[in-house]
Structure formats: C-alpha cells, structure tokens
Coordinates of C-alpha atoms in Angstrom, one line a residue:
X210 CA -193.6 5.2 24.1
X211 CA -192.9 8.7 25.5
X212 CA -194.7 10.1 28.6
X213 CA -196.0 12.7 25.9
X214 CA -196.8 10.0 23.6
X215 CA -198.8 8.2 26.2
X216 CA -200.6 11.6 27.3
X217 CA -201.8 12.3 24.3
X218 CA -202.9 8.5 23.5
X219 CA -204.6 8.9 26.6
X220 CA -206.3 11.5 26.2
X221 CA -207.4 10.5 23.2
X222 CA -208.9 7.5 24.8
X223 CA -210.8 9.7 27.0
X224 CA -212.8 12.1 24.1
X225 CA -213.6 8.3 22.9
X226 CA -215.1 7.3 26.4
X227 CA -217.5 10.4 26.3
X228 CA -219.0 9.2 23.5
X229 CA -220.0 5.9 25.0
X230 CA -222.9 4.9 27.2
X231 CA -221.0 2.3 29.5
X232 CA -218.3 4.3 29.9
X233 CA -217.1 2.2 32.8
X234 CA -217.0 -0.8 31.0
X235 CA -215.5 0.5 27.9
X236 CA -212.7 1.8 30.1
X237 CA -211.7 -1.3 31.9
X238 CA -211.6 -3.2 28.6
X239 CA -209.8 -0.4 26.6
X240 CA -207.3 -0.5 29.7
X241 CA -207.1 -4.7 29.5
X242 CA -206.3 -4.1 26.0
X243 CA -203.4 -1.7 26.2
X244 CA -199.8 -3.2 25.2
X245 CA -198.0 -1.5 28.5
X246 CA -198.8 -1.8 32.0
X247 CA -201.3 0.5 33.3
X248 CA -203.1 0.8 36.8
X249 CA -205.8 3.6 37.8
X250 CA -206.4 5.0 41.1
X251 CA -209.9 6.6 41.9
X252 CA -210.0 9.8 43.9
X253 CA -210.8 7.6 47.3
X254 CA -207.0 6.5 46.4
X255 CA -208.0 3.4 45.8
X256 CA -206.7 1.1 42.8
X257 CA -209.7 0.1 40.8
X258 CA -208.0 -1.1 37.2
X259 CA -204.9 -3.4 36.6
X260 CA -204.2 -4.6 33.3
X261 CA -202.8 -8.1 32.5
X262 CA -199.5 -6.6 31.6
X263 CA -199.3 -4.4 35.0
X264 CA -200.0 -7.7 36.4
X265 CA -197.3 -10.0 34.8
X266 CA -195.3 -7.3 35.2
X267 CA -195.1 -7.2 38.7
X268 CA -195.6 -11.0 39.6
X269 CA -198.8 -9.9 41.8
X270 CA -202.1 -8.9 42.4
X271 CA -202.7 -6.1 43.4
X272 CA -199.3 -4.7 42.4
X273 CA -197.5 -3.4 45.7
X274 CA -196.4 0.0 44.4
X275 CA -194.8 1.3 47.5
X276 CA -192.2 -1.3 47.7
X277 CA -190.5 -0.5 44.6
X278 CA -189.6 2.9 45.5
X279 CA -186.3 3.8 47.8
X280 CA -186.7 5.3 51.0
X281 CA -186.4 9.0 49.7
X282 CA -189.7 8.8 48.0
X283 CA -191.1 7.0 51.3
X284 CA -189.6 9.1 53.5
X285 CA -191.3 11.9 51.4
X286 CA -194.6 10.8 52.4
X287 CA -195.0 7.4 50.4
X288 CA -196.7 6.8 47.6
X289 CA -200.2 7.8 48.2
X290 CA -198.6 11.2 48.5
X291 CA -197.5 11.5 44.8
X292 CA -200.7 9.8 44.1
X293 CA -202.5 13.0 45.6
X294 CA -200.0 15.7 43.5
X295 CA -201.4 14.0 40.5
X296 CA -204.7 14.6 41.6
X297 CA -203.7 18.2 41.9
X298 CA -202.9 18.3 38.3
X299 CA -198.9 17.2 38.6
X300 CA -197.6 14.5 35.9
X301 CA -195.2 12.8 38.1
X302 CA -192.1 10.8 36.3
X303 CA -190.2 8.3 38.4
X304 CA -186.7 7.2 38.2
X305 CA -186.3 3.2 37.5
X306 CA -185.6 1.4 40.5
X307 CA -184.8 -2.3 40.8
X308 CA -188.4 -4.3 42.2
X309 CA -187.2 -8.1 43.2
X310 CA -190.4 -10.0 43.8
X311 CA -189.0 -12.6 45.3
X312 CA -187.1 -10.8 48.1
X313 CA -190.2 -8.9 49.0
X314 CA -191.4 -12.6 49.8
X315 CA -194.4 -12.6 47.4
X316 CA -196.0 -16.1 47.3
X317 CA -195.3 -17.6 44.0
X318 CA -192.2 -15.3 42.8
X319 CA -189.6 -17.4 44.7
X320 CA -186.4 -17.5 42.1
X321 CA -187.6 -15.1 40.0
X322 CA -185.5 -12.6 38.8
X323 CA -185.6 -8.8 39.9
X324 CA -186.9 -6.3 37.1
X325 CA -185.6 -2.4 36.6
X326 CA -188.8 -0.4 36.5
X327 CA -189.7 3.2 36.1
X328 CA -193.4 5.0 36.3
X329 CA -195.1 8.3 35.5
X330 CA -198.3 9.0 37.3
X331 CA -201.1 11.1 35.1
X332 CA -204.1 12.9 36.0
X333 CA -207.2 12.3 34.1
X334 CA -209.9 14.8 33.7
X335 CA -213.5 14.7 33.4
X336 CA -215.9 17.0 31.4
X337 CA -216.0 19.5 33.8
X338 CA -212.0 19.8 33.5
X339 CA -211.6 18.5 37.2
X340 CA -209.0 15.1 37.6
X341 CA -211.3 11.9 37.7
X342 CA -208.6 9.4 38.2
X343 CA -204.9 8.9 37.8
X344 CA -203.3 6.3 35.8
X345 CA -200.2 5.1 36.4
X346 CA -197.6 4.0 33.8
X347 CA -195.0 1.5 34.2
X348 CA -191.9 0.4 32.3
X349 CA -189.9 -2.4 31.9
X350 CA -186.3 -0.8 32.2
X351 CA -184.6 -4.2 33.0
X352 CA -181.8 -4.2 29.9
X353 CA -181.4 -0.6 30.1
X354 CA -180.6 -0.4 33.7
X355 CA -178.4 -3.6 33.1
X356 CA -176.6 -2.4 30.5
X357 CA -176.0 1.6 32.4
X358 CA -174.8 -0.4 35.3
X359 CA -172.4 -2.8 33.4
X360 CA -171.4 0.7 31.9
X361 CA -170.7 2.2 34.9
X362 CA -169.2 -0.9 36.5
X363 CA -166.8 -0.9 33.4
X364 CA -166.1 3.1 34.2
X365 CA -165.6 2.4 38.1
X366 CA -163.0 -0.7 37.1
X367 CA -161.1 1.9 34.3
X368 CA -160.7 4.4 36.8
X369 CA -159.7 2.1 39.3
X370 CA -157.2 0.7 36.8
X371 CA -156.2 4.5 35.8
X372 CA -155.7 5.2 39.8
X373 CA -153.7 2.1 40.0
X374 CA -151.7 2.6 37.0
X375 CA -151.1 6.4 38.5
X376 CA -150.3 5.1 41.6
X377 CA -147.4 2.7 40.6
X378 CA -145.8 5.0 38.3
X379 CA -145.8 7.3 41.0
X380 CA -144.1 4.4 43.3
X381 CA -141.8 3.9 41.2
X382 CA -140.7 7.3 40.7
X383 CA -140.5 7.4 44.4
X384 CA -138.5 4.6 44.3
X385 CA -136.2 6.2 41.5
X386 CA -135.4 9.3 42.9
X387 CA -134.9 7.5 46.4
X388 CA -132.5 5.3 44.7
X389 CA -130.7 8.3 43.2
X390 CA -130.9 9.6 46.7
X391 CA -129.3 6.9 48.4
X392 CA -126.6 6.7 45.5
X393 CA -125.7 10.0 46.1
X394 CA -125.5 9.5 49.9
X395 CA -123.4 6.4 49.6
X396 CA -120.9 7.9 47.4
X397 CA -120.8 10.9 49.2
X398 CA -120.7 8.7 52.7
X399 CA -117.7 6.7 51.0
X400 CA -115.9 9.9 50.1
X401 CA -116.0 11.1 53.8
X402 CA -114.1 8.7 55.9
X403 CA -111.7 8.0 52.9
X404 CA -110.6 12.3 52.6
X405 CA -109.1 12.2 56.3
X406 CA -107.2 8.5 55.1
X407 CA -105.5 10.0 52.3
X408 CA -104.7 13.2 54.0
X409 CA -103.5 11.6 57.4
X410 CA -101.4 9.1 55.0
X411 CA -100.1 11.9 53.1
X412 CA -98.9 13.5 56.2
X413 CA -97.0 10.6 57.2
X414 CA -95.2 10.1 54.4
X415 CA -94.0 13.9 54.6
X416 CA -93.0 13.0 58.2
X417 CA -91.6 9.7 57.5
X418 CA -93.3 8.1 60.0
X419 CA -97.6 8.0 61.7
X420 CA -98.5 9.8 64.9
X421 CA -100.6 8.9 67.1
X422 CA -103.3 11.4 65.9
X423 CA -103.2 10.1 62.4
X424 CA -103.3 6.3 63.5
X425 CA -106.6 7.3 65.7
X426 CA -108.1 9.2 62.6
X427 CA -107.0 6.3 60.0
X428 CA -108.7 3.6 62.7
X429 CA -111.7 5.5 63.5
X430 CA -112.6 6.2 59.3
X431 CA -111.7 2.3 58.7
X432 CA -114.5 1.7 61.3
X433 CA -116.8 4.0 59.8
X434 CA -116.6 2.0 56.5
X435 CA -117.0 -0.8 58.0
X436 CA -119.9 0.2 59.2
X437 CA -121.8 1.3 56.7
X438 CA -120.8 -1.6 54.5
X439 CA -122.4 -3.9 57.7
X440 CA -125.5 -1.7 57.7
X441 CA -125.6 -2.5 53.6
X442 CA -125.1 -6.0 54.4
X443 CA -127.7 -6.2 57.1
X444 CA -130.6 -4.8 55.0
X445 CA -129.4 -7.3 52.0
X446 CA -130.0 -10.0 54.8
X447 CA -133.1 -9.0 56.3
X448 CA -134.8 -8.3 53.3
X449 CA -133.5 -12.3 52.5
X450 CA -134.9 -13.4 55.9
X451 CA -131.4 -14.6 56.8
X452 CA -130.4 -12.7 59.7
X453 CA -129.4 -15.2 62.4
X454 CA -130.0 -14.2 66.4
X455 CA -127.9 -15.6 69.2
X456 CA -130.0 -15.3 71.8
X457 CA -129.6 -15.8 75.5
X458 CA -129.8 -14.6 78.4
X459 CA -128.4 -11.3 78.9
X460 CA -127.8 -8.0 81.1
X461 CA -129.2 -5.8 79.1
X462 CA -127.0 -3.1 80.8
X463 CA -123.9 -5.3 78.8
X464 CA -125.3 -4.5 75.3
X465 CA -125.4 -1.0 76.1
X466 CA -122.2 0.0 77.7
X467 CA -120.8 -1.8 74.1
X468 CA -123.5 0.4 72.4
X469 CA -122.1 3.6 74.4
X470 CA -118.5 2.3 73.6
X471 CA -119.0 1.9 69.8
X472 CA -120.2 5.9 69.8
X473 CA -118.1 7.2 71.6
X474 CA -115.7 8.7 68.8
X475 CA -118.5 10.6 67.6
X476 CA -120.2 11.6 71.0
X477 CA -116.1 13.0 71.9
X478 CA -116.1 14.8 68.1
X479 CA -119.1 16.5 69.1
X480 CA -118.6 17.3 72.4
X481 CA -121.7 15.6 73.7
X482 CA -122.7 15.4 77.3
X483 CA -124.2 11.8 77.6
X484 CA -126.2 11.2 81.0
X485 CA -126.5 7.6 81.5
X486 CA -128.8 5.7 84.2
X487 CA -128.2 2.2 83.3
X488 CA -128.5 -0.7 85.7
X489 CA -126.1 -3.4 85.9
X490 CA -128.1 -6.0 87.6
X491 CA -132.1 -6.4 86.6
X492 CA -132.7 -6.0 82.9
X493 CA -132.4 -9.6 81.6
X494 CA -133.6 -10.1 78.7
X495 CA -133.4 -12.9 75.9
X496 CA -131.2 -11.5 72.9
X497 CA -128.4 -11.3 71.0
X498 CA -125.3 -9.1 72.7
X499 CA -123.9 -7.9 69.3
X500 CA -127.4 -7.1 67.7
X501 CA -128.9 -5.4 70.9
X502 CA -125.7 -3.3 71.0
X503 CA -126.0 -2.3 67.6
X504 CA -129.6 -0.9 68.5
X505 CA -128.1 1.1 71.0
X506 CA -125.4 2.0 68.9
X507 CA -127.6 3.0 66.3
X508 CA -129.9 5.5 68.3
X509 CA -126.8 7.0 70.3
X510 CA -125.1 7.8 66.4
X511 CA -128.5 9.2 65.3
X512 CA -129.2 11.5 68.1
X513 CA -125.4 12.9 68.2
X514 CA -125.2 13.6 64.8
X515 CA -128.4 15.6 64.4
X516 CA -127.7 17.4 67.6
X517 CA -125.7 20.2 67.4
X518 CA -121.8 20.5 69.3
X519 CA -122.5 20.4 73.0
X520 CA -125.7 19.2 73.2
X521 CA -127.3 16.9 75.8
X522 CA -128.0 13.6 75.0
X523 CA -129.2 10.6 77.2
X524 CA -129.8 7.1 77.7
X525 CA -132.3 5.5 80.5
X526 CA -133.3 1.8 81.0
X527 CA -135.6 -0.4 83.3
X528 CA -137.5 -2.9 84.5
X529 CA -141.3 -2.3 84.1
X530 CA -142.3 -6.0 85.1
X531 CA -142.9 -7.8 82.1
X532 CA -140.8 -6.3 80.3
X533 CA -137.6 -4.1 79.6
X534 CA -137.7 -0.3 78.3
X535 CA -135.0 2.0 77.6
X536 CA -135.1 5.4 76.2
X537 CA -132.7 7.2 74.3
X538 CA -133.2 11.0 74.0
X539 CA -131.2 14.1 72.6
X540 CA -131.9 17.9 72.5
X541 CA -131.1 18.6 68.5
X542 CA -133.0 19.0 65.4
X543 CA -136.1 17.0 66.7
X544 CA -138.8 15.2 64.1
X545 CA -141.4 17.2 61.9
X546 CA -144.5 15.7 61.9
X547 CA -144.8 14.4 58.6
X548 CA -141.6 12.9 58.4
X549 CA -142.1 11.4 61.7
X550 CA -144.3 7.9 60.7
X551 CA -141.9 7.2 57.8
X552 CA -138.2 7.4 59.8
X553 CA -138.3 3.5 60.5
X554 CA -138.0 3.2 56.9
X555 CA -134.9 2.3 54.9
X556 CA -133.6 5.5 53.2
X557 CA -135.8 8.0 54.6
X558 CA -133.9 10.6 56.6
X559 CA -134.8 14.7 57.6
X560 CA -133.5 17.5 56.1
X561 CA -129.8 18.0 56.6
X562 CA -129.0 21.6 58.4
X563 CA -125.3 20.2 59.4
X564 CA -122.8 18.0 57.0
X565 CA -122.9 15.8 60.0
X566 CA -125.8 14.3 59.8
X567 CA -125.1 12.2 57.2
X568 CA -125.2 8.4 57.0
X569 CA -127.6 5.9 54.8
X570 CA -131.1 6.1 56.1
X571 CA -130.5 2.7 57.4
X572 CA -129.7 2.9 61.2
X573 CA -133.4 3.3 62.1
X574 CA -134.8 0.7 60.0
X575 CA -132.2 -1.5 61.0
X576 CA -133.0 -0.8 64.9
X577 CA -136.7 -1.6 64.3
X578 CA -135.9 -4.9 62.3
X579 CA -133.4 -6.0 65.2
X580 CA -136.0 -4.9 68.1
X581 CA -138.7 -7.0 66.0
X582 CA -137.0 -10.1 65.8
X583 CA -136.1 -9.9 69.3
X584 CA -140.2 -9.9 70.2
X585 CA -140.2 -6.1 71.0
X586 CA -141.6 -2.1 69.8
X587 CA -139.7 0.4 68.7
X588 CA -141.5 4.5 69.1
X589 CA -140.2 7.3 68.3
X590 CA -141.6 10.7 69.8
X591 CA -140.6 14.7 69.0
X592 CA -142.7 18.1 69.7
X593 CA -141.4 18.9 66.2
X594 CA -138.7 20.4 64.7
X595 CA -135.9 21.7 67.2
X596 CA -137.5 20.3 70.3
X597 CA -135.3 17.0 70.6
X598 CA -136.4 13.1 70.0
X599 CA -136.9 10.6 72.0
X600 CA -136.6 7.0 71.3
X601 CA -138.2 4.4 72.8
X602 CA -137.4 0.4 72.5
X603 CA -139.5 -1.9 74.4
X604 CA -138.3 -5.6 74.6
X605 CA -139.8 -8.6 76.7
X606 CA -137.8 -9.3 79.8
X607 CA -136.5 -12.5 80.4
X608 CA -138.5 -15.0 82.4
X609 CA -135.6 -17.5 83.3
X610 CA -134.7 -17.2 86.8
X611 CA -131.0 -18.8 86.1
X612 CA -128.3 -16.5 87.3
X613 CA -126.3 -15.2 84.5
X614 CA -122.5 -14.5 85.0
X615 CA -121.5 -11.7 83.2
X616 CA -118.2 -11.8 82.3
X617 CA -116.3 -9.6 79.4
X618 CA -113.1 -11.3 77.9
X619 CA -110.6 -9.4 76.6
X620 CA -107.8 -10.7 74.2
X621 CA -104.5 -10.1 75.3
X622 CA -102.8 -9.4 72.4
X623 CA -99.4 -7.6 74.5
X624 CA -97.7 -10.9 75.3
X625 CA -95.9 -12.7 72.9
X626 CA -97.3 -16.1 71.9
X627 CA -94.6 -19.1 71.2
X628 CA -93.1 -18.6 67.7
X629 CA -95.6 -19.9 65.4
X630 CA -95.5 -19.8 61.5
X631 CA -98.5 -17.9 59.3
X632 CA -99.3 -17.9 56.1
X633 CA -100.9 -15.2 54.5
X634 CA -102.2 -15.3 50.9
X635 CA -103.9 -12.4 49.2
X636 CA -104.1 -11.3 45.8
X637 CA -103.7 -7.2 47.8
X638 CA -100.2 -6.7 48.5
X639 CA -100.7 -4.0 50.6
X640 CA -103.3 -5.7 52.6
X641 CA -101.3 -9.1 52.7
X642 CA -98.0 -7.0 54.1
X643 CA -100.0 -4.5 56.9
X644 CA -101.6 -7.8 58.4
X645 CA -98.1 -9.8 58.1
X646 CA -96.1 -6.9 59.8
X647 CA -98.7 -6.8 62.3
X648 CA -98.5 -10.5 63.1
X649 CA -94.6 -9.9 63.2
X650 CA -95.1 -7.7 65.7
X651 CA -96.9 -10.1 67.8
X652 CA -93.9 -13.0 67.9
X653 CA -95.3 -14.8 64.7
X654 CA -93.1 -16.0 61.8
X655 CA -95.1 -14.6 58.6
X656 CA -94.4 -15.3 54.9
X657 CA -97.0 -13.8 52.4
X658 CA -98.0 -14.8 48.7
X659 CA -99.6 -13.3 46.1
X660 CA -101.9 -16.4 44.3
X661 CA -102.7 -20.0 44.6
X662 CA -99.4 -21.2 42.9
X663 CA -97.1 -19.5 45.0
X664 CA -98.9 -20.3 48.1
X665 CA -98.4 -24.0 47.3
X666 CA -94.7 -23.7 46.2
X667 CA -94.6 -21.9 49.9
X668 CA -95.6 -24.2 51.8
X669 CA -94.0 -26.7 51.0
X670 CA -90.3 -25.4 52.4
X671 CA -92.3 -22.7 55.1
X672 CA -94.9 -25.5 56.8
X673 CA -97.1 -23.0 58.3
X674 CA -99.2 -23.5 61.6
X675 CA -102.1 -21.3 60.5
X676 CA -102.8 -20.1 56.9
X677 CA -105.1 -17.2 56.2
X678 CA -106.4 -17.1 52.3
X679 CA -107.9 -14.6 50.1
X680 CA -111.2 -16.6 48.5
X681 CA -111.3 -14.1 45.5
X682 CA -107.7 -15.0 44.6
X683 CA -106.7 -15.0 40.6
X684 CA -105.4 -18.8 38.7
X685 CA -106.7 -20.5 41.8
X686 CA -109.6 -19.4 44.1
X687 CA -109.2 -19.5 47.9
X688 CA -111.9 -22.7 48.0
X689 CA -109.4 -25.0 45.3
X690 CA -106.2 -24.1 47.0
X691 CA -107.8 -24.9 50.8
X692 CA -108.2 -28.2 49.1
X693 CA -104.5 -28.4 48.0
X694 CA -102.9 -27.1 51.3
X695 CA -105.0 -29.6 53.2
X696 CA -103.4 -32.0 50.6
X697 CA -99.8 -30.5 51.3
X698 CA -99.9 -29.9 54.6
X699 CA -102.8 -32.0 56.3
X700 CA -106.3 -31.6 57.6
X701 CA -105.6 -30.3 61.0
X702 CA -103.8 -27.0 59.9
X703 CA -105.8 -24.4 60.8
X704 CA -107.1 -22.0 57.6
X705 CA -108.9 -19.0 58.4
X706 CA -111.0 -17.5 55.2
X707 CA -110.3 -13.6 54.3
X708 CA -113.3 -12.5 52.0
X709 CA -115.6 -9.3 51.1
X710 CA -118.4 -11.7 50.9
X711 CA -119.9 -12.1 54.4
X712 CA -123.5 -13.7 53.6
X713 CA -124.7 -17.1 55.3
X714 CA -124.1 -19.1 52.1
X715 CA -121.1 -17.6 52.4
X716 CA -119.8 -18.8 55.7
X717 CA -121.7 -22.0 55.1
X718 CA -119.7 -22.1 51.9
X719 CA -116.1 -21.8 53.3
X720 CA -116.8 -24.0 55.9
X721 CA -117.2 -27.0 53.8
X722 CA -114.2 -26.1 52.0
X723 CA -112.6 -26.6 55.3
X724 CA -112.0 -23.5 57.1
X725 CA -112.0 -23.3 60.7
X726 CA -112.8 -19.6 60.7
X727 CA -114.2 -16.7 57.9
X728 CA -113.2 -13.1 58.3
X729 CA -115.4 -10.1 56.6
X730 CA -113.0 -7.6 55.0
X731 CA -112.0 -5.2 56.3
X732 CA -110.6 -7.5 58.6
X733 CA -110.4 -6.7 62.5
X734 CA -107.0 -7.4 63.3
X735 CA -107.1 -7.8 67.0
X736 CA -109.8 -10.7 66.1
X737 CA -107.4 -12.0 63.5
X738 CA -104.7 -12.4 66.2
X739 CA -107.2 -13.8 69.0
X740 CA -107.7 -16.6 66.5
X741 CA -104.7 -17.5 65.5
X742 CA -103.4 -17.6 69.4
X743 CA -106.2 -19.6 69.5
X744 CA -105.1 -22.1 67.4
X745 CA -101.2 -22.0 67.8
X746 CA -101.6 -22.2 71.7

C-alpha cells in the first residue's frame, strides 16, 4: 500500500469515526484490525494505540521508535521532533533502516533476526480541521533492502573486478613497453662497446700490428660486456634466490678502493674529479669483498655517467657506532621527484640528456639487492633535476673484535713458470688460439683442438698437465669427454671448465663431472693463468 493509498484509507476511517458514538473505542478496534502496523501518538506525544502487527513487528511493547533511526535523524532532534512536524500538518516519509532487536538487547528477541523497516508519520484531523493525533505507519522492507544490498554488493564486486581487470592490463602494458625498453637498451648497450672492437681491430690490421691505445680500448669494451652480461646474470639469480655471499670480516675501506679501481676507465673518460675520504682502518663490517665492491662500483658508474665532463664526484665512509655508512655523491643531472621512489627498480632509469648515460637499469636495483642481503639500507636523496644525488648505503658494522689482516695478493704472471703442457679445447677457433698464444707467452707448451674427438686423439701423444674444455662442444660435450680424459690420462689432471653458463647448477654441475675449476666466458685471462700456475707449480 502507498503512503497515498493509506491517506486516503485513513481518512476514510475517520468520516466513519464521526458517525459513531464511542468513537474511542471504535478507533482502537478499527486500528487492532488493520493488516499493517500502525501506532498513534496523542498531542501530549504520547503513544496511546499499537496494533498487533506494530507489535510483532517490532518484537516489543511499547515499540522503541527512536532506536531504529541513524544518528542524522537523532542528531536532528530525535524522534519526538518529527513527531511534532506532523502535528504541524507535515506527512513525514522515512527511509528503511535496518532495526535488530536483539542487539538493542530487548528481553525475549535474543537470536532473532534484524528486520529493514521504513515509516511515514500522518497527521489526523478532527472536525474543526485541527490535527488530533498522528499515526505512524510502518513497513516491513526486509527482502527489499536484502535484495538492493545484494545488488549493490554484486555492483561494488563488478567494479572491483572491472578495476582489477583495468589495472593488470595496464601492468602488463607497463611490463611490455618496459620490456621493449630494455630490449632496445640491451641491443643498443651491445652495439656500443663492440663499434670501438671492430674499429680498433680494423685499424690494426691496416697497421699490421695493435698499439697500445687499441689494446686499452679492446680491454676496456671486453670489460664492459662482461659486465653487463654479470649484471644480466645477477638479476636472473636474485630473482631465483640463488645468489651466494661470502661473508667475513672485512675493511670496508678494501671493497671500495676495488670499487674506485673498477670505475676508473670511466671516471678518466670523463674527466671526473673524485674526492675520496675513505678510512683504512675502522669500517669492519661482515660481507662479501666482491659483492660490496660491486655496490661501490655500481654508484661510482651511475653518478659519472649522468654527470656531465668535469664534474665533481665523491665518495665518504664511517663509523657511526653500530653501524657503517658511506655516501656517494655527484654534481650531474640530479633525480626528479617522481622518478625518485622507483630508481631501485630493475629497468627504470631518467631521461637521457647525454649518450652516456646509458646502461640496463640494473646497477641500482642490483646495489639495493646486494646491501639487503648484507643486513643493510640503501637511500637515495636529490633537490631535483640538475642539483646532484646523493647515495646513501647503510650496513651493520661488524661486532667481532678479531684483528683482520688485510692483505691484497697479486698474481705474478711476469715470470715464467717451469714448462708445463695445456690443453685447450674449444669449439671457437679464434678464442681457443688468443688464449693458447697467451699461455705461450707465459712459458707453457699449448696444443688446441677443435671437438671431443680430436681432444682425445691429442692427448694421447701430447699428455697435457692441465686441460681447459669448452662444455658446449659439438659430437661430444665438455661433461662426456672430462669423463674420457680422466679415463686417458687419470683423475689427478687438472681440467678447468670454459662455459657461457655461469649459474649455481652450473658450477655444481661441472664439478661432479670433475673439474677442479669453472671459468664464465669471457674468460679473464690473468685468472686463467693464476690457476693453471696453480696447478702446474
């Protein structure tokens, strides 16, 4: 029934009452009568009539009106308030709101289920056309509520699932485009250091012979492929949780004179003035040498090549008690402030202004990785774009209070170890016959093959000391013919593996195939020749 309905039904109940002598009476059972829940106020604001279906509906006697509306309406003035604007005249139509019996701690509702009700409060009017009394009107709204909420419940989870949905395809077109991003970088990284190769090797073969210049330009690209192919490695391994520390005690001061060492090319190409204050002695710490230095390394790269030529760059460290700090800081491009929480990711990397600043996006998310797994913070602060960076790593110092020797061995590869025979065996010609001619250099008696076959027919007449094998060889992989040479020649010569594959399974791999030592390609000669004086000594 409709308020307008119930007006005019009402109303029509009243012309009735004025032709009765008890009107009183005829009211309250006309009221007790009525199929919907009805209650009437006199104009003392008092409730005077409740019908049995106001009554069940509401699990009480008298029905508590004022709890079943929100704080709004009570807020407003309560509900004796609206009770007065219908005595004014006002038909007043309430929203449904949820009325739980039980919670209200009503004796006799406990477990009973809450009910969705709305009301309309009417005046009534006597003779004289002044209001009497107002009834009020109540509904039980229960399913419909329900059924709007499960409706909107069903809106809130498609949107949800919309926004979701909106949200990984826009993920994964981040993901695309920095994918397409970082292809484009690596090939264009790849190209870099390989343009001065060719063009320093095409200048010797004019010449008929390498200088000095061209040898230091060949050496210095090699090492800046080998880095980045590292760095690519390093990521693979982290994101596998198989990056292995060495830690121990250590002179922090050590890690970052190797750090200062390995950027040095680039710190001389740009004409950088680095200021260093440095301790030797008082910033131990627990790490890894070769990881720490590769921080370092890492932050000195980054802050010369997005400087420009001539700039000032510089590198602090000390003790602060409990732990170690050290700052690296530059005077180039600087950060902008939106790009500055995301630099620690993998990939991410400022707008280019100079074709030196190049790299993978890597170096910073590698140096926050490294710091982490050695227990310490990595911050990076910048007043915004062309005011400079600084960095700042944070690592616990060490609480031992052993005295660590620092000592720095160097392989002296000038003298000339007692004729020894090596065998090399790779499927590269040219990489087989650059490391042989090297190793003749040294004193050592070389012969090379090209696959497993030949390596075996080799050794059988040249009974090497030390053999250094290709893994990804053709007919015969580096794994089966270790096997046959330690069948040829016997367990206890020496066999280094040569391999682009420089994973854990890897190493853990060649070493049950029975090599002493596993080399990463491109192979560091000098480390080559430390281990095989090593092992010929």
């Amino acid at each position: 029934m409709t308020p307008s309905s119930m007006v005019a039904a009402l109303a029509a109940v009243q012309a009735r009452l004025a032709e009765v002598p008890d009107k009183d009476a005829m009211l309250a059972c006309l009221f007790g009568l009525a199929p919907f829940p009805l209650q009437v106020y006199d104009r003392t604001g008092r409730s005077i009539l409740v019908n049995q279906a106001f009554r069940d509906l509401y699990r009480t006697e008298p029905p508590p009106h004022y709890c079943i509306f929100d704080d709004k309406i009570l807020e407003a003035g309560g509900f004796l308030v609206l009770v007065h604007r219908a005595f004014a005249g006002e038909v007043i139509e309430l929203p449904a709101l949820w009325y739980d019996p039980s919670a209200l701690g009503i004796p006799g509702t406990e477990g009973s289920k809450r009910a969705a009700i709305s009301t309309t409060l009417f005046p009534l009017f006597d003779a004289l056309g002044a209001v009497s009394h107002v009834v009020i009107v109540a509904r039980d709204e229960t399913e419909a509520m329900g059924a709007r909420e499960r409706l909107e419940c069903e809106r809130n989870a498609a949107q949800k699932a919309r926004q979701e949905a909106e949200a990984a395809r826009a993920e994964a077109e981040r993901a695309s485009r920095t994918k397409d991003e970082f292809l484009a970088m690596l090939g264009h990284e790849l190209r870099n250091p390989l343009a001065p190769i060719a063009t320093a090797l095409h200048l010797a073969r004019l010449r008929g012979s390498l200088t000095a210049r061209e040898q230091e330009v060949i050496e210095r690209q090699v090492q800046h492929l080998s880095r980045l192919v590292d760095d690519l490695l390093d990521v693979s391994r982290l994101a596998q949780g198989k990056v292995k520390m060495d830690r121990k005690p250590l002179e922090l001061g050590r890690a970052i004179a190797r750090a200062i060492e390995m950027a040095s090319p680039l710190l001389d190409e740009c004409q950088h003035h680095l200021t260093r204050q440095v301790p030797q002695q008082g910033l131990l710490v627990n790490g890894d040498e070769g990881r720490l230095a590769q921080v370092f390394a890492n932050l000195l790269t980054n802050a010369a090549r997005y400087t420009p030529s001539g700039g000032q760059l510089g590198i602090r460290a000390k003790n602060t008690g409990d732990a170690i700090e050290v700052q690296v800081s530059d005077d180039g491009t600087g950060i902008a402030p939106d790009l500055l929480p995301h630099i620690w990711e993998s990939f991410i990397q400022g707008a280019r202004s100079s074709p030196r600043e190049g790299g993978l996006g890597l170096g910073l998310a590698l140096v926050r990785s490294f710091v982490t797994l050695h227990g310490g913070q990595v911050e990076a602060q910048s007043a915004g774009p062309g005011k400079g960076s600084t960095f700042i790593i944070t690592l616990p110092a060490c609480q031992t209070d052993d005295v660590i020797a620092v000592a720095v061995a160097s392989p002296n590869l000038t003298s000339t170890p007692t004729p020894r025979k090596v065998l090399i065996v790779d499927d590269n010609a040219d990489a087989a016959e650059m490391l042989a001619e090297y190793a003749r250099m040294r004193g050592y008696e070389v012969a090379t093959a090209g696959d497993g076959p030949e390596a075996l027919r080799l050794a059988e007449t040249f009974k090497p000391d030390v053999a250094l094998l290709d893994i990804g060889l053709p007919m015969m992989d580096g794994f089966e013919l270790a096997g046959n040479l330690q069948a040829t020649l016997g367990a206890e010569v020496p066999l280094f593996a040569l391999t682009g594959y420089g994973q854990d399974q890897d190493r853990e791999r060649s070493a049950a195939a029975g090599f002493c030592r596993h080399f990463v390609k491109p192979v560091g000669i000098d480390e080559v020749m430390q281990a095989i004086a090593e092992v010929t000594s």
